[in-house]
C-alpha cells in the first residue's frame, strides 16, 4: 500500500500543469467527459505498466544506494522541468480539436503518444526502482487519471483562467521535496 500512496501522490503532483492536462481540457471541450476519462485511463494504464516494468528491471540490477541517489537527482530534475513548464503545441491542440472519430480511441492514442518519455512516465520508472511494481503501477495510474479528471472539471468550471504559475511552483516544490528526501536517505 505504501507504493500505491506514494506513487499516487507523486504522479498527481507531477501531472499538475503538464501538457497532458492541457490535452484533457482540450478534448473535454470537444467530447463528453466520460469518453475522455476512459481514453486517458486506457493510455495511462498501458504506459505506466511499461514504466514499472522498466523500473523493476533497473531496480533489480542496481544497488539500493545508487538507485536512491539517481532517483533523488531525477526528482530534482523533474522539479526544474516542472518550473520550466509545459505547453500544448499548436499542432497538438489542433489534432485534439479536429478529431471526430471515436472519442475514446482518439484520446487513448493521443495520450499514449504524449506520455512516452514524459516526466510522469520517467517519474513512474523512478518510483518503480524503489517500490513494488503493482502498487506503483496502480498508484501512478490513479494519480494521473485523478489529476486529469480534476483538470477537466476545473477547466470546464473556470474556462482558461487557471493559475498555471501557482500550480507549476507547487508541483516543482513537491518534486524537490521528494528529491531531497531520497538523497538524504541515500547519504544518511
PDB file of C-alpha atoms in Angstrom:
ATOM      1  CA  UNK A   1       0.000   0.000   0.000  1.00  0.00           C
ATOM      2  CA  UNK A   2       2.938   2.339   0.636  1.00  0.00           C
ATOM      3  CA  UNK A   3       3.955   2.133  -3.030  1.00  0.00           C
ATOM      4  CA  UNK A   4       0.372   2.890  -4.080  1.00  0.00           C
ATOM      5  CA  UNK A   5       0.026   6.021  -1.942  1.00  0.00           C
ATOM      6  CA  UNK A   6       3.489   7.382  -2.692  1.00  0.00           C
ATOM      7  CA  UNK A   7       3.029   6.835  -6.427  1.00  0.00           C
ATOM      8  CA  UNK A   8      -0.449   8.329  -6.404  1.00  0.00           C
ATOM      9  CA  UNK A   9       0.781  11.485  -4.659  1.00  0.00           C
ATOM     10  CA  UNK A  10       3.935  11.908  -6.734  1.00  0.00           C
ATOM     11  CA  UNK A  11       2.254  11.343 -10.099  1.00  0.00           C
ATOM     12  CA  UNK A  12      -0.737  13.509  -9.178  1.00  0.00           C
ATOM     13  CA  UNK A  13       1.638  16.376  -8.387  1.00  0.00           C
ATOM     14  CA  UNK A  14       3.750  15.644 -11.477  1.00  0.00           C
ATOM     15  CA  UNK A  15       0.697  15.834 -13.701  1.00  0.00           C
ATOM     16  CA  UNK A  16      -0.345  19.272 -12.425  1.00  0.00           C
ATOM     17  CA  UNK A  17       0.366  21.789 -15.150  1.00  0.00           C
ATOM     18  CA  UNK A  18       1.583  19.094 -17.562  1.00  0.00           C
ATOM     19  CA  UNK A  19       0.653  19.152 -21.236  1.00  0.00           C
ATOM     20  CA  UNK A  20      -1.494  16.070 -20.647  1.00  0.00           C
ATOM     21  CA  UNK A  21      -3.792  18.186 -18.513  1.00  0.00           C
ATOM     22  CA  UNK A  22      -3.994  20.741 -21.295  1.00  0.00           C
ATOM     23  CA  UNK A  23      -4.853  17.939 -23.718  1.00  0.00           C
ATOM     24  CA  UNK A  24      -7.521  16.652 -21.322  1.00  0.00           C
ATOM     25  CA  UNK A  25      -9.100  20.102 -21.164  1.00  0.00           C
ATOM     26  CA  UNK A  26      -8.953  20.433 -24.940  1.00  0.00           C
ATOM     27  CA  UNK A  27     -10.553  17.041 -25.517  1.00  0.00           C
ATOM     28  CA  UNK A  28     -13.205  17.840 -22.901  1.00  0.00           C
ATOM     29  CA  UNK A  29     -14.296  20.877 -24.895  1.00  0.00           C
ATOM     30  CA  UNK A  30     -14.889  18.605 -27.900  1.00  0.00           C
ATOM     31  CA  UNK A  31     -16.151  15.356 -26.321  1.00  0.00           C
ATOM     32  CA  UNK A  32     -18.129  14.288 -23.271  1.00  0.00           C
ATOM     33  CA  UNK A  33     -16.179  13.847 -20.054  1.00  0.00           C
ATOM     34  CA  UNK A  34     -16.541  10.041 -19.705  1.00  0.00           C
ATOM     35  CA  UNK A  35     -15.063   9.034 -23.083  1.00  0.00           C
ATOM     36  CA  UNK A  36     -12.158  11.415 -22.434  1.00  0.00           C
ATOM     37  CA  UNK A  37     -11.527   9.871 -18.999  1.00  0.00           C
ATOM     38  CA  UNK A  38     -11.818   6.360 -20.455  1.00  0.00           C
ATOM     39  CA  UNK A  39      -9.199   7.149 -23.112  1.00  0.00           C
ATOM     40  CA  UNK A  40      -6.886   8.716 -20.535  1.00  0.00           C
ATOM     41  CA  UNK A  41      -7.276   5.689 -18.262  1.00  0.00           C
ATOM     42  CA  UNK A  42      -6.522   3.164 -21.026  1.00  0.00           C
ATOM     43  CA  UNK A  43      -3.423   5.024 -22.231  1.00  0.00           C
ATOM     44  CA  UNK A  44      -2.143   5.660 -18.719  1.00  0.00           C
ATOM     45  CA  UNK A  45      -2.640   2.048 -17.679  1.00  0.00           C
ATOM     46  CA  UNK A  46      -0.528   0.794 -20.583  1.00  0.00           C
ATOM     47  CA  UNK A  47       2.219   3.438 -20.380  1.00  0.00           C
ATOM     48  CA  UNK A  48       2.620   3.053 -16.632  1.00  0.00           C
ATOM     49  CA  UNK A  49       2.696  -0.750 -16.882  1.00  0.00           C
ATOM     50  CA  UNK A  50       5.642  -0.412 -19.266  1.00  0.00           C
ATOM     51  CA  UNK A  51       7.194   2.161 -16.924  1.00  0.00           C
ATOM     52  CA  UNK A  52       7.049  -0.060 -13.843  1.00  0.00           C
ATOM     53  CA  UNK A  53       8.460  -2.983 -15.839  1.00  0.00           C
ATOM     54  CA  UNK A  54      11.453  -0.872 -16.851  1.00  0.00           C
ATOM     55  CA  UNK A  55      11.810   0.486 -13.311  1.00  0.00           C
ATOM     56  CA  UNK A  56      11.603  -3.006 -11.846  1.00  0.00           C
ATOM     57  CA  UNK A  57      14.361  -4.268 -14.122  1.00  0.00           C
ATOM     58  CA  UNK A  58      16.584  -1.315 -13.304  1.00  0.00           C
ATOM     59  CA  UNK A  59      15.808  -1.652  -9.589  1.00  0.00           C
ATOM     60  CA  UNK A  60      16.821  -5.319  -9.534  1.00  0.00           C
ATOM     61  CA  UNK A  61      20.100  -4.652 -11.356  1.00  0.00           C
ATOM     62  CA  UNK A  62      21.444  -1.715  -9.317  1.00  0.00           C
ATOM     63  CA  UNK A  63      22.456  -1.314  -5.647  1.00  0.00           C
ATOM     64  CA  UNK A  64      19.913   0.439  -3.422  1.00  0.00           C
ATOM     65  CA  UNK A  65      22.139   3.435  -2.574  1.00  0.00           C
ATOM     66  CA  UNK A  66      22.864   4.125  -6.250  1.00  0.00           C
ATOM     67  CA  UNK A  67      19.151   3.947  -7.029  1.00  0.00           C
ATOM     68  CA  UNK A  68      18.334   6.409  -4.234  1.00  0.00           C
ATOM     69  CA  UNK A  69      20.947   8.887  -5.445  1.00  0.00           C
ATOM     70  CA  UNK A  70      19.803   8.637  -9.070  1.00  0.00           C
ATOM     71  CA  UNK A  71      16.140   8.830  -8.036  1.00  0.00           C
ATOM     72  CA  UNK A  72      16.808  11.883  -5.868  1.00  0.00           C
ATOM     73  CA  UNK A  73      18.654  13.631  -8.680  1.00  0.00           C
ATOM     74  CA  UNK A  74      15.885  12.646 -11.114  1.00  0.00           C
ATOM     75  CA  UNK A  75      13.238  14.198  -8.878  1.00  0.00           C
ATOM     76  CA  UNK A  76      15.279  17.403  -8.601  1.00  0.00           C
ATOM     77  CA  UNK A  77      15.483  17.399 -12.407  1.00  0.00           C
ATOM     78  CA  UNK A  78      11.705  16.882 -12.569  1.00  0.00           C
ATOM     79  CA  UNK A  79      11.317  19.916 -10.290  1.00  0.00           C
ATOM     80  CA  UNK A  80      13.373  22.029 -12.707  1.00  0.00           C
ATOM     81  CA  UNK A  81      11.458  20.602 -15.681  1.00  0.00           C
ATOM     82  CA  UNK A  82       8.168  21.484 -13.980  1.00  0.00           C
ATOM     83  CA  UNK A  83       9.341  25.049 -13.300  1.00  0.00           C
ATOM     84  CA  UNK A  84      10.146  25.406 -16.984  1.00  0.00           C
ATOM     85  CA  UNK A  85       6.541  24.469 -17.722  1.00  0.00           C
ATOM     86  CA  UNK A  86       4.830  22.534 -20.452  1.00  0.00           C
ATOM     87  CA  UNK A  87       2.747  23.918 -23.251  1.00  0.00           C
ATOM     88  CA  UNK A  88       0.437  22.265 -25.690  1.00  0.00           C
ATOM     89  CA  UNK A  89       1.845  22.956 -29.157  1.00  0.00           C
ATOM     90  CA  UNK A  90      -0.409  24.354 -31.859  1.00  0.00           C
ATOM     91  CA  UNK A  91      -0.151  21.033 -33.714  1.00  0.00           C
ATOM     92  CA  UNK A  92      -1.186  19.009 -30.629  1.00  0.00           C
ATOM     93  CA  UNK A  93      -4.040  21.406 -29.920  1.00  0.00           C
ATOM     94  CA  UNK A  94      -5.324  21.305 -33.495  1.00  0.00           C
ATOM     95  CA  UNK A  95      -5.217  17.487 -33.514  1.00  0.00           C
ATOM     96  CA  UNK A  96      -7.316  17.422 -30.363  1.00  0.00           C
ATOM     97  CA  UNK A  97      -9.775  19.920 -31.842  1.00  0.00           C
ATOM     98  CA  UNK A  98     -10.334  18.285 -35.230  1.00  0.00           C
ATOM     99  CA  UNK A  99     -10.573  14.659 -34.173  1.00  0.00           C
ATOM    100  CA  UNK A 100     -14.080  13.493 -34.980  1.00  0.00           C
ATOM    101  CA  UNK A 101     -13.698   9.704 -34.812  1.00  0.00           C
ATOM    102  CA  UNK A 102     -14.490   7.672 -31.764  1.00  0.00           C
ATOM    103  CA  UNK A 103     -13.565   9.830 -28.799  1.00  0.00           C
ATOM    104  CA  UNK A 104     -12.145   7.006 -26.683  1.00  0.00           C
ATOM    105  CA  UNK A 105      -9.810   5.845 -29.464  1.00  0.00           C
ATOM    106  CA  UNK A 106      -8.721   9.400 -30.260  1.00  0.00           C
ATOM    107  CA  UNK A 107      -7.978  10.257 -26.635  1.00  0.00           C
ATOM    108  CA  UNK A 108      -6.253   6.909 -25.962  1.00  0.00           C
ATOM    109  CA  UNK A 109      -3.883   7.248 -28.921  1.00  0.00           C
ATOM    110  CA  UNK A 110      -3.139  10.924 -28.235  1.00  0.00           C
ATOM    111  CA  UNK A 111      -2.423  10.328 -24.549  1.00  0.00           C
ATOM    112  CA  UNK A 112      -0.376   7.207 -25.173  1.00  0.00           C
ATOM    113  CA  UNK A 113       1.882   9.035 -27.618  1.00  0.00           C
ATOM    114  CA  UNK A 114       2.155  12.168 -25.487  1.00  0.00           C
ATOM    115  CA  UNK A 115       3.118  10.207 -22.369  1.00  0.00           C
ATOM    116  CA  UNK A 116       6.014   8.326 -23.952  1.00  0.00           C
ATOM    117  CA  UNK A 117       9.119   9.921 -22.447  1.00  0.00           C
ATOM    118  CA  UNK A 118       7.061  12.423 -20.448  1.00  0.00           C
ATOM    119  CA  UNK A 119       8.045  13.337 -16.896  1.00  0.00           C
ATOM    120  CA  UNK A 120       5.201  11.269 -15.417  1.00  0.00           C
ATOM    121  CA  UNK A 121       6.491   8.189 -17.254  1.00  0.00           C
ATOM    122  CA  UNK A 122      10.031   8.867 -16.048  1.00  0.00           C
ATOM    123  CA  UNK A 123       8.770   9.513 -12.519  1.00  0.00           C
ATOM    124  CA  UNK A 124       6.899   6.182 -12.591  1.00  0.00           C
ATOM    125  CA  UNK A 125      10.051   4.384 -13.718  1.00  0.00           C
ATOM    126  CA  UNK A 126      11.954   6.055 -10.880  1.00  0.00           C
ATOM    127  CA  UNK A 127       9.302   5.117  -8.316  1.00  0.00           C
ATOM    128  CA  UNK A 128       9.281   1.502  -9.522  1.00  0.00           C
ATOM    129  CA  UNK A 129      13.005   1.229  -8.764  1.00  0.00           C
ATOM    130  CA  UNK A 130      12.192   1.963  -5.120  1.00  0.00           C
ATOM    131  CA  UNK A 131       8.797   0.332  -4.534  1.00  0.00           C
ATOM    132  CA  UNK A 132       6.741  -2.681  -5.578  1.00  0.00           C
ATOM    133  CA  UNK A 133       5.564  -2.660  -9.183  1.00  0.00           C
ATOM    134  CA  UNK A 134       1.865  -3.388  -8.568  1.00  0.00           C
ATOM    135  CA  UNK A 135       1.407  -0.584  -6.040  1.00  0.00           C
ATOM    136  CA  UNK A 136       3.462   1.803  -8.144  1.00  0.00           C
ATOM    137  CA  UNK A 137       1.516   0.930 -11.290  1.00  0.00           C
ATOM    138  CA  UNK A 138      -1.908   1.285  -9.673  1.00  0.00           C
ATOM    139  CA  UNK A 139      -0.960   4.399  -7.706  1.00  0.00           C
ATOM    140  CA  UNK A 140       0.640   6.177 -10.650  1.00  0.00           C
ATOM    141  CA  UNK A 141      -2.316   5.345 -12.893  1.00  0.00           C
ATOM    142  CA  UNK A 142      -4.885   6.544 -10.346  1.00  0.00           C
ATOM    143  CA  UNK A 143      -2.823   9.682  -9.633  1.00  0.00           C
ATOM    144  CA  UNK A 144      -2.595  10.639 -13.287  1.00  0.00           C
ATOM    145  CA  UNK A 145      -6.236   9.929 -14.076  1.00  0.00           C
ATOM    146  CA  UNK A 146      -7.307  11.873 -10.975  1.00  0.00           C
ATOM    147  CA  UNK A 147      -5.161  14.880 -11.935  1.00  0.00           C
ATOM    148  CA  UNK A 148      -6.505  14.857 -15.484  1.00  0.00           C
ATOM    149  CA  UNK A 149     -10.089  14.460 -14.237  1.00  0.00           C
ATOM    150  CA  UNK A 150      -9.510  17.456 -11.981  1.00  0.00           C
ATOM    151  CA  UNK A 151      -8.176  19.411 -14.950  1.00  0.00           C
ATOM    152  CA  UNK A 152     -11.277  18.583 -16.952  1.00  0.00           C
ATOM    153  CA  UNK A 153     -13.602  19.642 -14.122  1.00  0.00           C
ATOM    154  CA  UNK A 154     -11.688  22.794 -13.250  1.00  0.00           C
ATOM    155  CA  UNK A 155     -11.251  23.650 -16.919  1.00  0.00           C
ATOM    156  CA  UNK A 156     -14.966  23.318 -17.534  1.00  0.00           C
ATOM    157  CA  UNK A 157     -15.811  25.461 -14.497  1.00  0.00           C
ATOM    158  CA  UNK A 158     -13.166  28.149 -14.827  1.00  0.00           C
ATOM    159  CA  UNK A 159     -12.504  28.132 -18.546  1.00  0.00           C
ATOM    160  CA  UNK A 160      -8.998  29.279 -19.374  1.00  0.00           C
ATOM    161  CA  UNK A 161      -8.382  31.235 -16.159  1.00  0.00           C
ATOM    162  CA  UNK A 162      -6.289  28.622 -14.359  1.00  0.00           C
ATOM    163  CA  UNK A 163      -3.473  29.835 -12.094  1.00  0.00           C
ATOM    164  CA  UNK A 164      -0.778  27.938 -14.021  1.00  0.00           C
ATOM    165  CA  UNK A 165       2.114  29.650 -12.256  1.00  0.00           C
ATOM    166  CA  UNK A 166       0.913  28.653  -8.790  1.00  0.00           C
ATOM    167  CA  UNK A 167       0.259  25.069  -9.937  1.00  0.00           C
ATOM    168  CA  UNK A 168       3.678  24.866 -11.586  1.00  0.00           C
ATOM    169  CA  UNK A 169       5.510  26.181  -8.500  1.00  0.00           C
ATOM    170  CA  UNK A 170       3.621  23.827  -6.190  1.00  0.00           C
ATOM    171  CA  UNK A 171       4.388  20.797  -8.366  1.00  0.00           C
ATOM    172  CA  UNK A 172       8.064  21.791  -8.622  1.00  0.00           C
ATOM    173  CA  UNK A 173       8.268  22.157  -4.834  1.00  0.00           C
ATOM    174  CA  UNK A 174       6.753  18.691  -4.415  1.00  0.00           C
ATOM    175  CA  UNK A 175       9.340  17.157  -6.737  1.00  0.00           C
ATOM    176  CA  UNK A 176      12.159  18.988  -4.985  1.00  0.00           C
ATOM    177  CA  UNK A 177      10.980  17.724  -1.593  1.00  0.00           C
ATOM    178  CA  UNK A 178      10.862  14.117  -2.834  1.00  0.00           C
ATOM    179  CA  UNK A 179      14.319  14.550  -4.410  1.00  0.00           C
ATOM    180  CA  UNK A 180      15.848  15.892  -1.206  1.00  0.00           C
ATOM    181  CA  UNK A 181      14.272  13.094   0.851  1.00  0.00           C
ATOM    182  CA  UNK A 182      15.652  10.412  -1.486  1.00  0.00           C
ATOM    183  CA  UNK A 183      19.127  11.969  -1.463  1.00  0.00           C
ATOM    184  CA  UNK A 184      19.060  12.271   2.332  1.00  0.00           C
ATOM    185  CA  UNK A 185      18.093   8.600   2.652  1.00  0.00           C
ATOM    186  CA  UNK A 186      20.994   7.584   0.409  1.00  0.00           C
ATOM    187  CA  UNK A 187      23.570   9.724   2.198  1.00  0.00           C
ATOM    188  CA  UNK A 188      22.431   9.020   5.769  1.00  0.00           C
TER     189      UNK A 188
END
